PDB file of C-alpha atoms and ligand atoms in Angstrom:
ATOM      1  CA  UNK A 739      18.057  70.549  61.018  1.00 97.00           C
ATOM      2  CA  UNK A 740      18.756  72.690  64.328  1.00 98.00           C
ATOM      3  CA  UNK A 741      21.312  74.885  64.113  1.00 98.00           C
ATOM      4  CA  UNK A 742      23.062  75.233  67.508  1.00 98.00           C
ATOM      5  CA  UNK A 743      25.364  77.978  68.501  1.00 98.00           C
ATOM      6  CA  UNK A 744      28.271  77.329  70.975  1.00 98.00           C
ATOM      7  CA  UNK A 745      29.717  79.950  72.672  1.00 97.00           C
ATOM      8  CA  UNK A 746      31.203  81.360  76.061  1.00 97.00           C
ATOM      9  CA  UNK A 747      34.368  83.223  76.992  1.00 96.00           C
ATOM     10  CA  UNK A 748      38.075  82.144  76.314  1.00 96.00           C
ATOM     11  CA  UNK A 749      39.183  79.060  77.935  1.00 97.00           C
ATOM     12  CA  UNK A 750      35.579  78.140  78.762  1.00 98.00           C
ATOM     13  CA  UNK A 751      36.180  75.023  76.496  1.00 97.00           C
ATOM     14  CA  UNK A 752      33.962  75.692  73.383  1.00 97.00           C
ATOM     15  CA  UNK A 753      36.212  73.443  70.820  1.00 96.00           C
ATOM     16  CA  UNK A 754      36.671  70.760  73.576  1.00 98.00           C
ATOM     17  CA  UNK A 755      32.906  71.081  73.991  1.00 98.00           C
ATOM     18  CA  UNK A 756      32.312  71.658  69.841  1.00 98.00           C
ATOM     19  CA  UNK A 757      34.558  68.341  69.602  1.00 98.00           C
ATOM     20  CA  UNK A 758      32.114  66.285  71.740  1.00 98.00           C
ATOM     21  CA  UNK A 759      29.078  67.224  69.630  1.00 98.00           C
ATOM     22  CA  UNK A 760      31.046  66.358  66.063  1.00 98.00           C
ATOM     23  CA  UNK A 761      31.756  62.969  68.124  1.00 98.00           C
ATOM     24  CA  UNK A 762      27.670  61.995  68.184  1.00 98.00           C
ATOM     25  CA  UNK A 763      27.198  63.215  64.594  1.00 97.00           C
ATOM     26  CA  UNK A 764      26.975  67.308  64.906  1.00 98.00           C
ATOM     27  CA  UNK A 765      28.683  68.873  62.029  1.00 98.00           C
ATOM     28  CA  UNK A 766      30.615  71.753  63.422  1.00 98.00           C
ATOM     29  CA  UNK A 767      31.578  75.402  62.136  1.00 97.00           C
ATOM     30  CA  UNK A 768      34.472  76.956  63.718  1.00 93.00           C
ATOM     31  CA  UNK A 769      34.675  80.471  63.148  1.00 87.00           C
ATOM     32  CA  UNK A 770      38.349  81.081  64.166  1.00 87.00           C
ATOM     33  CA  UNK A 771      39.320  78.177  62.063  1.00 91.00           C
ATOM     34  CA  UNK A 772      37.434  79.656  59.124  1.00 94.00           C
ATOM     35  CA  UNK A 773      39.135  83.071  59.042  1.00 93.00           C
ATOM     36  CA  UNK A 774      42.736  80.587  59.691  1.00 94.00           C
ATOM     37  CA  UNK A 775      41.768  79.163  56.424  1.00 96.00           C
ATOM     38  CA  UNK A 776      41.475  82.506  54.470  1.00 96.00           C
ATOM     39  CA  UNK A 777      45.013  83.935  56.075  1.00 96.00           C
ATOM     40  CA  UNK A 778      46.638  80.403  55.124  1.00 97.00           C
ATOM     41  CA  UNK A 779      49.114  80.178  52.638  1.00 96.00           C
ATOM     42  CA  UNK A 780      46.835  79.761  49.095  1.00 95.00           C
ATOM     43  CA  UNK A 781      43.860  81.671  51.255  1.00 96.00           C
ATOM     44  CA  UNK A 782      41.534  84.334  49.975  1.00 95.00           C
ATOM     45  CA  UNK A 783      42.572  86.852  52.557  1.00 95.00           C
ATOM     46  CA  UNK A 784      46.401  86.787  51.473  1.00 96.00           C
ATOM     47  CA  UNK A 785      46.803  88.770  47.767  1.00 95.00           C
ATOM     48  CA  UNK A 786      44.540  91.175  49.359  1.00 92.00           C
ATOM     49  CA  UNK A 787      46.643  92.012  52.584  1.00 93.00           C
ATOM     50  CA  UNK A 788      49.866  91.691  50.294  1.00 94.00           C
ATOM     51  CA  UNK A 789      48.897  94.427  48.341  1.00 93.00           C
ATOM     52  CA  UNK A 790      48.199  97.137  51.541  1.00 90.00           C
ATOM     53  CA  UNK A 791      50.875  95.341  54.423  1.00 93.00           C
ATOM     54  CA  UNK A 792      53.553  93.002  52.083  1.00 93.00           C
ATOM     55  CA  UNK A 793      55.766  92.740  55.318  1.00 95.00           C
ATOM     56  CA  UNK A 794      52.551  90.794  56.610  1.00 95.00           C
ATOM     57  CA  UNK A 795      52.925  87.922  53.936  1.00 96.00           C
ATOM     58  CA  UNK A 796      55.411  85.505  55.573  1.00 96.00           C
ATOM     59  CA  UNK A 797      55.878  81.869  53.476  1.00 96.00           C
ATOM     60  CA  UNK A 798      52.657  82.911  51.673  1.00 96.00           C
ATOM     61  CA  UNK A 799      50.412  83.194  54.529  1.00 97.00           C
ATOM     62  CA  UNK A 800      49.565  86.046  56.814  1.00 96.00           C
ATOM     63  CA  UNK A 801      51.183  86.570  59.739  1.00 95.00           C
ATOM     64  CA  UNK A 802      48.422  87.109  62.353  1.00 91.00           C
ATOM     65  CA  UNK A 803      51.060  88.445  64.669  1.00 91.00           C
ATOM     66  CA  UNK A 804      52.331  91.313  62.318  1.00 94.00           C
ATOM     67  CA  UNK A 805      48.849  92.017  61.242  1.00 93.00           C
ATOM     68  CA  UNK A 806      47.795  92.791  64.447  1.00 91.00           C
ATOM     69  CA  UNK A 807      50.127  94.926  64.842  1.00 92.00           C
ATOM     70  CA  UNK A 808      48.872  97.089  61.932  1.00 92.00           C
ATOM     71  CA  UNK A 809      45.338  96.684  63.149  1.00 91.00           C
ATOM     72  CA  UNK A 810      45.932  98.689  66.445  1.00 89.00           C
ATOM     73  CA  UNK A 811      48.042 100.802  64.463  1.00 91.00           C
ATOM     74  CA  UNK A 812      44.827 102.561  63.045  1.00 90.00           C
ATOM     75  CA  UNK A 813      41.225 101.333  63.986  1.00 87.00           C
ATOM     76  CA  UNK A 814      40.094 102.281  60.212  1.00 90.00           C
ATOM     77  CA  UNK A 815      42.299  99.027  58.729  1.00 88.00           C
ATOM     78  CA  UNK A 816      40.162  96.413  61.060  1.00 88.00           C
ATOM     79  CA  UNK A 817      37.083  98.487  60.161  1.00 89.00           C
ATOM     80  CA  UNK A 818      38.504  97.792  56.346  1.00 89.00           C
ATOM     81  CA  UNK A 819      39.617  94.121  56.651  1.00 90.00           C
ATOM     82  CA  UNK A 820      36.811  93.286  58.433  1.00 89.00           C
ATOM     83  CA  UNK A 821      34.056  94.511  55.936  1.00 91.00           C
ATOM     84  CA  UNK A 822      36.123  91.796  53.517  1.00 90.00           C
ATOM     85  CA  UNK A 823      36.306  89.058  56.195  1.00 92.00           C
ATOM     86  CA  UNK A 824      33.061  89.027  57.121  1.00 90.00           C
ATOM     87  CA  UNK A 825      31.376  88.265  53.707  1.00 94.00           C
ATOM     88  CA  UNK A 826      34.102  85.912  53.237  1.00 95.00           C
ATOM     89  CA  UNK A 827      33.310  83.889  56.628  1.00 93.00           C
ATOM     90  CA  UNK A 828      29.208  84.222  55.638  1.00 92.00           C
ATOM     91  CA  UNK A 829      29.609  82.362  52.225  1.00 95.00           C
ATOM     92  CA  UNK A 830      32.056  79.299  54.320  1.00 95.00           C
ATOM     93  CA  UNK A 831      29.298  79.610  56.431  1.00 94.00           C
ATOM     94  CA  UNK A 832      26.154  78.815  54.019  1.00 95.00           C
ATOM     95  CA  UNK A 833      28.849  76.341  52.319  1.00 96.00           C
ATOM     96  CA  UNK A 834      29.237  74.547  56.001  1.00 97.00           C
ATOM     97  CA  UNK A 835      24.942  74.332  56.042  1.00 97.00           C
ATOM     98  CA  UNK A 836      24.736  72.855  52.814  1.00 98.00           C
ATOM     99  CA  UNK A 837      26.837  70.161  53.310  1.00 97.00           C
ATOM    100  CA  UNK A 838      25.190  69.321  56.440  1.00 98.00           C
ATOM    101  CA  UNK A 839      21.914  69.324  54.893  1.00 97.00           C
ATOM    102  CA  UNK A 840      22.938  67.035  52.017  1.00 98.00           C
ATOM    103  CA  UNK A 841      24.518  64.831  55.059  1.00 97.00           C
ATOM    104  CA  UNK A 842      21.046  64.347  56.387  1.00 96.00           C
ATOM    105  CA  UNK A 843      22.822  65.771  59.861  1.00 97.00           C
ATOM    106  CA  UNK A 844      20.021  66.207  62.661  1.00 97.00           C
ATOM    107  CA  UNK A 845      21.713  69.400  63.952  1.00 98.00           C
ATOM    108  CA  UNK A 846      24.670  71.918  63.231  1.00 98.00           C
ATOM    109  CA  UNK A 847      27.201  73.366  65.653  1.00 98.00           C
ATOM    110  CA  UNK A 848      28.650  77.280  65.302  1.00 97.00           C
ATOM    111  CA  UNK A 849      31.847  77.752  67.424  1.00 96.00           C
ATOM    112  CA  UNK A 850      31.161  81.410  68.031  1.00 93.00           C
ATOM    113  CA  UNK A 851      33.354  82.874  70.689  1.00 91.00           C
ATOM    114  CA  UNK A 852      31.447  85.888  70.241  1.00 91.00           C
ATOM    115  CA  UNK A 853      28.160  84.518  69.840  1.00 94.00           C
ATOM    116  CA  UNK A 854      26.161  87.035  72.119  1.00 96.00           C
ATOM    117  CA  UNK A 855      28.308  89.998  71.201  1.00 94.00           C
ATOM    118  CA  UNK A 856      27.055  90.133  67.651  1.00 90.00           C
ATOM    119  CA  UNK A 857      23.804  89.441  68.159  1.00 94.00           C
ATOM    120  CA  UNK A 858      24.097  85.848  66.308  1.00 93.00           C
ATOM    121  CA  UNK A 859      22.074  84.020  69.088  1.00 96.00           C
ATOM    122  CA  UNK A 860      18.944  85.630  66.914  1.00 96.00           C
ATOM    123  CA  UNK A 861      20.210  83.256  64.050  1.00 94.00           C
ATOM    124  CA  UNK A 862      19.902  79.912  65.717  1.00 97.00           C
ATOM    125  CA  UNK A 863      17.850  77.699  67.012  1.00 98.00           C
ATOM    126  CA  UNK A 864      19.357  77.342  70.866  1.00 98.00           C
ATOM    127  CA  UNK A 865      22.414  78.519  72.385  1.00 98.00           C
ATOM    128  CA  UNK A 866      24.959  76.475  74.436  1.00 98.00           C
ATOM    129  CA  UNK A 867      26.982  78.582  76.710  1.00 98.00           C
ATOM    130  CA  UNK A 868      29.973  76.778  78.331  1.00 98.00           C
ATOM    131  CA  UNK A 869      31.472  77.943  81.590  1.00 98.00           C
ATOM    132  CA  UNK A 870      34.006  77.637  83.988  1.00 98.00           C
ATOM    133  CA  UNK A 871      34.500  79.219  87.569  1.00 98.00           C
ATOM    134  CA  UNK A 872      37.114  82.253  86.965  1.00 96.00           C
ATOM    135  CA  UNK A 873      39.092  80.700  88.684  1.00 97.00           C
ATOM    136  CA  UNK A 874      39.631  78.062  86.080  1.00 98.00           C
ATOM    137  CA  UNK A 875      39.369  79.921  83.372  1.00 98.00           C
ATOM    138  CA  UNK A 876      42.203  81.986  83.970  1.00 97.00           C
ATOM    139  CA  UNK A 877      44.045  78.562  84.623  1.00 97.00           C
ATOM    140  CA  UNK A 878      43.775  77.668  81.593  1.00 97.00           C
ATOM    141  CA  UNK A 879      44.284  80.516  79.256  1.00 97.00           C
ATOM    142  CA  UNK A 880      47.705  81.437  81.637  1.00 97.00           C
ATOM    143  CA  UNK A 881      49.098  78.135  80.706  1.00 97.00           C
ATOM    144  CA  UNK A 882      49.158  78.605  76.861  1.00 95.00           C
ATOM    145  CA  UNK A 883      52.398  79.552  75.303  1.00 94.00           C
ATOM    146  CA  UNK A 884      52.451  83.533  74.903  1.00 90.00           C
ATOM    147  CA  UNK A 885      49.967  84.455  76.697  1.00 94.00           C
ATOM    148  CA  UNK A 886      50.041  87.961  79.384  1.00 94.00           C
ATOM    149  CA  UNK A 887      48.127  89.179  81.966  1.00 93.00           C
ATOM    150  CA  UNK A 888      47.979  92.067  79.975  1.00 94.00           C
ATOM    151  CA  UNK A 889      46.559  89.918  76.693  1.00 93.00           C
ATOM    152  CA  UNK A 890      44.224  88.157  79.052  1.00 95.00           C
ATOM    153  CA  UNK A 891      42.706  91.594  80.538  1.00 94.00           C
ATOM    154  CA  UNK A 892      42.278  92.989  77.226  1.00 92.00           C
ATOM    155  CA  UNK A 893      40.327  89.409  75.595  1.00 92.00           C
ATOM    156  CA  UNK A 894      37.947  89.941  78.648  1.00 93.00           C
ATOM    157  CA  UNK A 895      37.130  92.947  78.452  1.00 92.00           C
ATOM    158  CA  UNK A 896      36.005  92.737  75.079  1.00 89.00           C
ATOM    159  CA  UNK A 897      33.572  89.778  76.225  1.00 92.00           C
ATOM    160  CA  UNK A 898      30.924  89.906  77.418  1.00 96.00           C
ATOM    161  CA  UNK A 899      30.824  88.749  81.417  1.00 97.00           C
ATOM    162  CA  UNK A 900      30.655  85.097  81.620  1.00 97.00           C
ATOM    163  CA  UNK A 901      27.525  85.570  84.485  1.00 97.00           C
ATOM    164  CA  UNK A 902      25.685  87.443  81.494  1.00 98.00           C
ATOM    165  CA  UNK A 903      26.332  84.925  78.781  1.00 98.00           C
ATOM    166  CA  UNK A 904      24.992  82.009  81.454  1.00 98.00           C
ATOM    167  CA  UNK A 905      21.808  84.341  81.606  1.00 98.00           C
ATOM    168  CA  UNK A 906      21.024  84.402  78.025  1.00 98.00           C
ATOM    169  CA  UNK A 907      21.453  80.871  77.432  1.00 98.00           C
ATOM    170  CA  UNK A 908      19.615  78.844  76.565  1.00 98.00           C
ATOM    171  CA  UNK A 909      21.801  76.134  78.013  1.00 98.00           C
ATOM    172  CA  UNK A 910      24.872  75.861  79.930  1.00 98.00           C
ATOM    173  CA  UNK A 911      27.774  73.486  79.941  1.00 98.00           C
ATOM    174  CA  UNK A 912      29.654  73.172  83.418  1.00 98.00           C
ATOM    175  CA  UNK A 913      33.271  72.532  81.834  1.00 98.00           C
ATOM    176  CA  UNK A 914      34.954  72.097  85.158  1.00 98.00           C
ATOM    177  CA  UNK A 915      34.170  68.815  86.407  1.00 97.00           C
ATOM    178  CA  UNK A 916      35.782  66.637  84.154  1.00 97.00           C
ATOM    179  CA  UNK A 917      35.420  65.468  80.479  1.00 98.00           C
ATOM    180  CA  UNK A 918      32.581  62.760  81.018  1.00 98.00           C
ATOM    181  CA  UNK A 919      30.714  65.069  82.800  1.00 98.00           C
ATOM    182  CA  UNK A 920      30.636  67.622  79.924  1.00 98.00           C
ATOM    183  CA  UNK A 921      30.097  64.639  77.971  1.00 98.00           C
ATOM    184  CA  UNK A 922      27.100  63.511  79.597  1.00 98.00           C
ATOM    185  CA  UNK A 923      26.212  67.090  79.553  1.00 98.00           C
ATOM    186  CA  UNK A 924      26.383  67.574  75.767  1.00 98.00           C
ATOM    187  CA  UNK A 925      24.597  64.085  75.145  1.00 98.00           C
ATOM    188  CA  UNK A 926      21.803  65.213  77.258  1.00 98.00           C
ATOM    189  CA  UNK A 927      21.306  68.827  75.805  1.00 98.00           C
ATOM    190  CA  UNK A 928      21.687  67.393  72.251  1.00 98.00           C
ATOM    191  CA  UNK A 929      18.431  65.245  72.951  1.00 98.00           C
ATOM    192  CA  UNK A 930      16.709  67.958  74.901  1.00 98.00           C
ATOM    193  CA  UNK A 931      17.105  70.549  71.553  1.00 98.00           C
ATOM    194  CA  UNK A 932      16.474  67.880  68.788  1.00 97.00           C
ATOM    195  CA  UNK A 933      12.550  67.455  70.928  1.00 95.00           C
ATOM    196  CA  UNK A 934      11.654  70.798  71.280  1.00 88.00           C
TER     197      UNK A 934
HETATM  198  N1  LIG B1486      35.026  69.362  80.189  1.00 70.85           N
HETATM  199  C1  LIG B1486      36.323  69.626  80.370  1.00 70.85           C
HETATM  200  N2  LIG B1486      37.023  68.988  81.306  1.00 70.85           N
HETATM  201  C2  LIG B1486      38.335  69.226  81.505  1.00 70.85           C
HETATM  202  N3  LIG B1486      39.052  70.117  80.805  1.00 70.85           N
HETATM  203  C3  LIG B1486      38.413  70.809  79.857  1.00 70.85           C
HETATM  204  C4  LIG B1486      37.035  70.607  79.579  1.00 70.85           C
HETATM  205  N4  LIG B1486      36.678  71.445  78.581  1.00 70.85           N
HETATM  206  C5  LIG B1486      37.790  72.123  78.254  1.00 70.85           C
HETATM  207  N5  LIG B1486      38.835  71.754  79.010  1.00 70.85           N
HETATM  208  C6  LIG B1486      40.217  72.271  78.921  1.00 70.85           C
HETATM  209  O1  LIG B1486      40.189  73.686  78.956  1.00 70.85           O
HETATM  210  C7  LIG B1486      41.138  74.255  78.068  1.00 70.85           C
HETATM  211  C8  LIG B1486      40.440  75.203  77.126  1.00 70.85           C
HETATM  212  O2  LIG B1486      39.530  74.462  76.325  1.00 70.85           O
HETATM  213  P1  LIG B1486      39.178  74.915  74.848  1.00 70.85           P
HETATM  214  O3  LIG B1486      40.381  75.139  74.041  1.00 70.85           O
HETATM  215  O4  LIG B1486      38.165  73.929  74.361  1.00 70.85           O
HETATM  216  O5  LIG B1486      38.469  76.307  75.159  1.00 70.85           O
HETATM  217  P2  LIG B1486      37.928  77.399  74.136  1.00 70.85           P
HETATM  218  O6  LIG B1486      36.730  77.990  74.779  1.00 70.85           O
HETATM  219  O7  LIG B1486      37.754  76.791  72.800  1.00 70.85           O
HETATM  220  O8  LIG B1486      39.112  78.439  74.118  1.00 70.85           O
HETATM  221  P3  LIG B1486      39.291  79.690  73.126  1.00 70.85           P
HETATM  222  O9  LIG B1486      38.430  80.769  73.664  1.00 70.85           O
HETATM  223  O10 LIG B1486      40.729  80.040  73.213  1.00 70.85           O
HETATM  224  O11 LIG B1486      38.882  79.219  71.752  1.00 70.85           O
HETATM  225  C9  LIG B1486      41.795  73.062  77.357  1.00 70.85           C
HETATM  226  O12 LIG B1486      43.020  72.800  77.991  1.00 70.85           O
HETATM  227  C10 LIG B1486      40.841  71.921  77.578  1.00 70.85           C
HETATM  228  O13 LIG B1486      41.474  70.696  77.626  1.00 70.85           O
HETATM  229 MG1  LIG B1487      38.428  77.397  70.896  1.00 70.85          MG
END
């Protein structure tokens, strides 16, 4: 089984991209989805952030708004509620493999947005990096509800450049001309990873 990691910078199109792979038979891990799951109301993260930040705890779930807040309050509490996270996202993660291996699957997909960042393109087999012109990109990401140019700047800079992330993939995924074309795309890279 291949395990394939997905990845480029925000608005690139990684879960439109992610989707197209599920659609010829890729399981997929979403990493953003798997920390939603833990801050969800009944999730692992909540009793834990209750206990430290209880005016973070809205409904039962974790208000990733108010969190934040506390997070830039003092660098030390990501540093904290990260060493939890992490081990928390690792054992959804070997979950996620074993289920795909008892599904027979031919390959895996990671939706990593920060793939290259944290050195996880040494734990798979190829990485897909999706891209956009800039142009584009910022398109896209403007257009969502709550966005600022000020939340935009500060997502980028903590990627790394698209140009470098095209340069260490292994292969790239033009997400700018279309749907088909990225589906054709996918289809193509799919076959080209499962021979080599
Ligand atoms: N191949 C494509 N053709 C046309 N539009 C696309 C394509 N891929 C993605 N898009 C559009 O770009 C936008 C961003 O896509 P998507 O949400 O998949 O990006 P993402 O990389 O997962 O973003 P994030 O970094 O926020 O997770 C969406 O509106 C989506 O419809
Ligand atoms: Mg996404």
């Amino acid at each position: 089984m291949k395990i394939i990691g997905l990845t480029g910078s925000i608005g690139m199109g990684k879960s439109t991209t992610a989707k197209m792979f599920a659609d010829l038979g890729c399981p997929v891990f979403d990493a953003d989805a798997a920390v939603h799951t833990l801050y969800a109301k009944g999730g692992r993260a909540v009793p834990l952030i209750r206990a430290v930040f209880p005016d973070v705890v809205i409904d039962g779930a974790i208000d990733r708004k108010r969190l934040g807040e506390h997070m830039r309050a003092d660098p030390l509490n990501l540093k904290v509620l990260e060493s939890f996270i992490h081990p928390w996202v690792g054992e959804m993660r070997v979950e996620f493999l074993k289920d795909a291996q008892a599904s027979n699957a031919k390959a895996v997909i990671f939706d990593i947005p920060l793939l290259f960042e944290t050195g996880g393109d040494a734990r798979v087999d190829a990485t897909v990096v999706v891209t956009a012109p800039a142009r584009v990109q910022r398109e896209r990401v403007m257009s969502r509800p709550g966005i600022t140019e000020a939340l935009f700047q500060m997502i980028l800079a903590k990627q790394m450049p698209d140009a470098e992330k095209r340069r260490r993939a292994d292969y790239v995924i033009h997400t700018d001309h279309g749907l088909e074309a990225a589906r054709t795309q996918v289809a193509d890279i799919l076959e080209r990873i499962l021979h080599t």
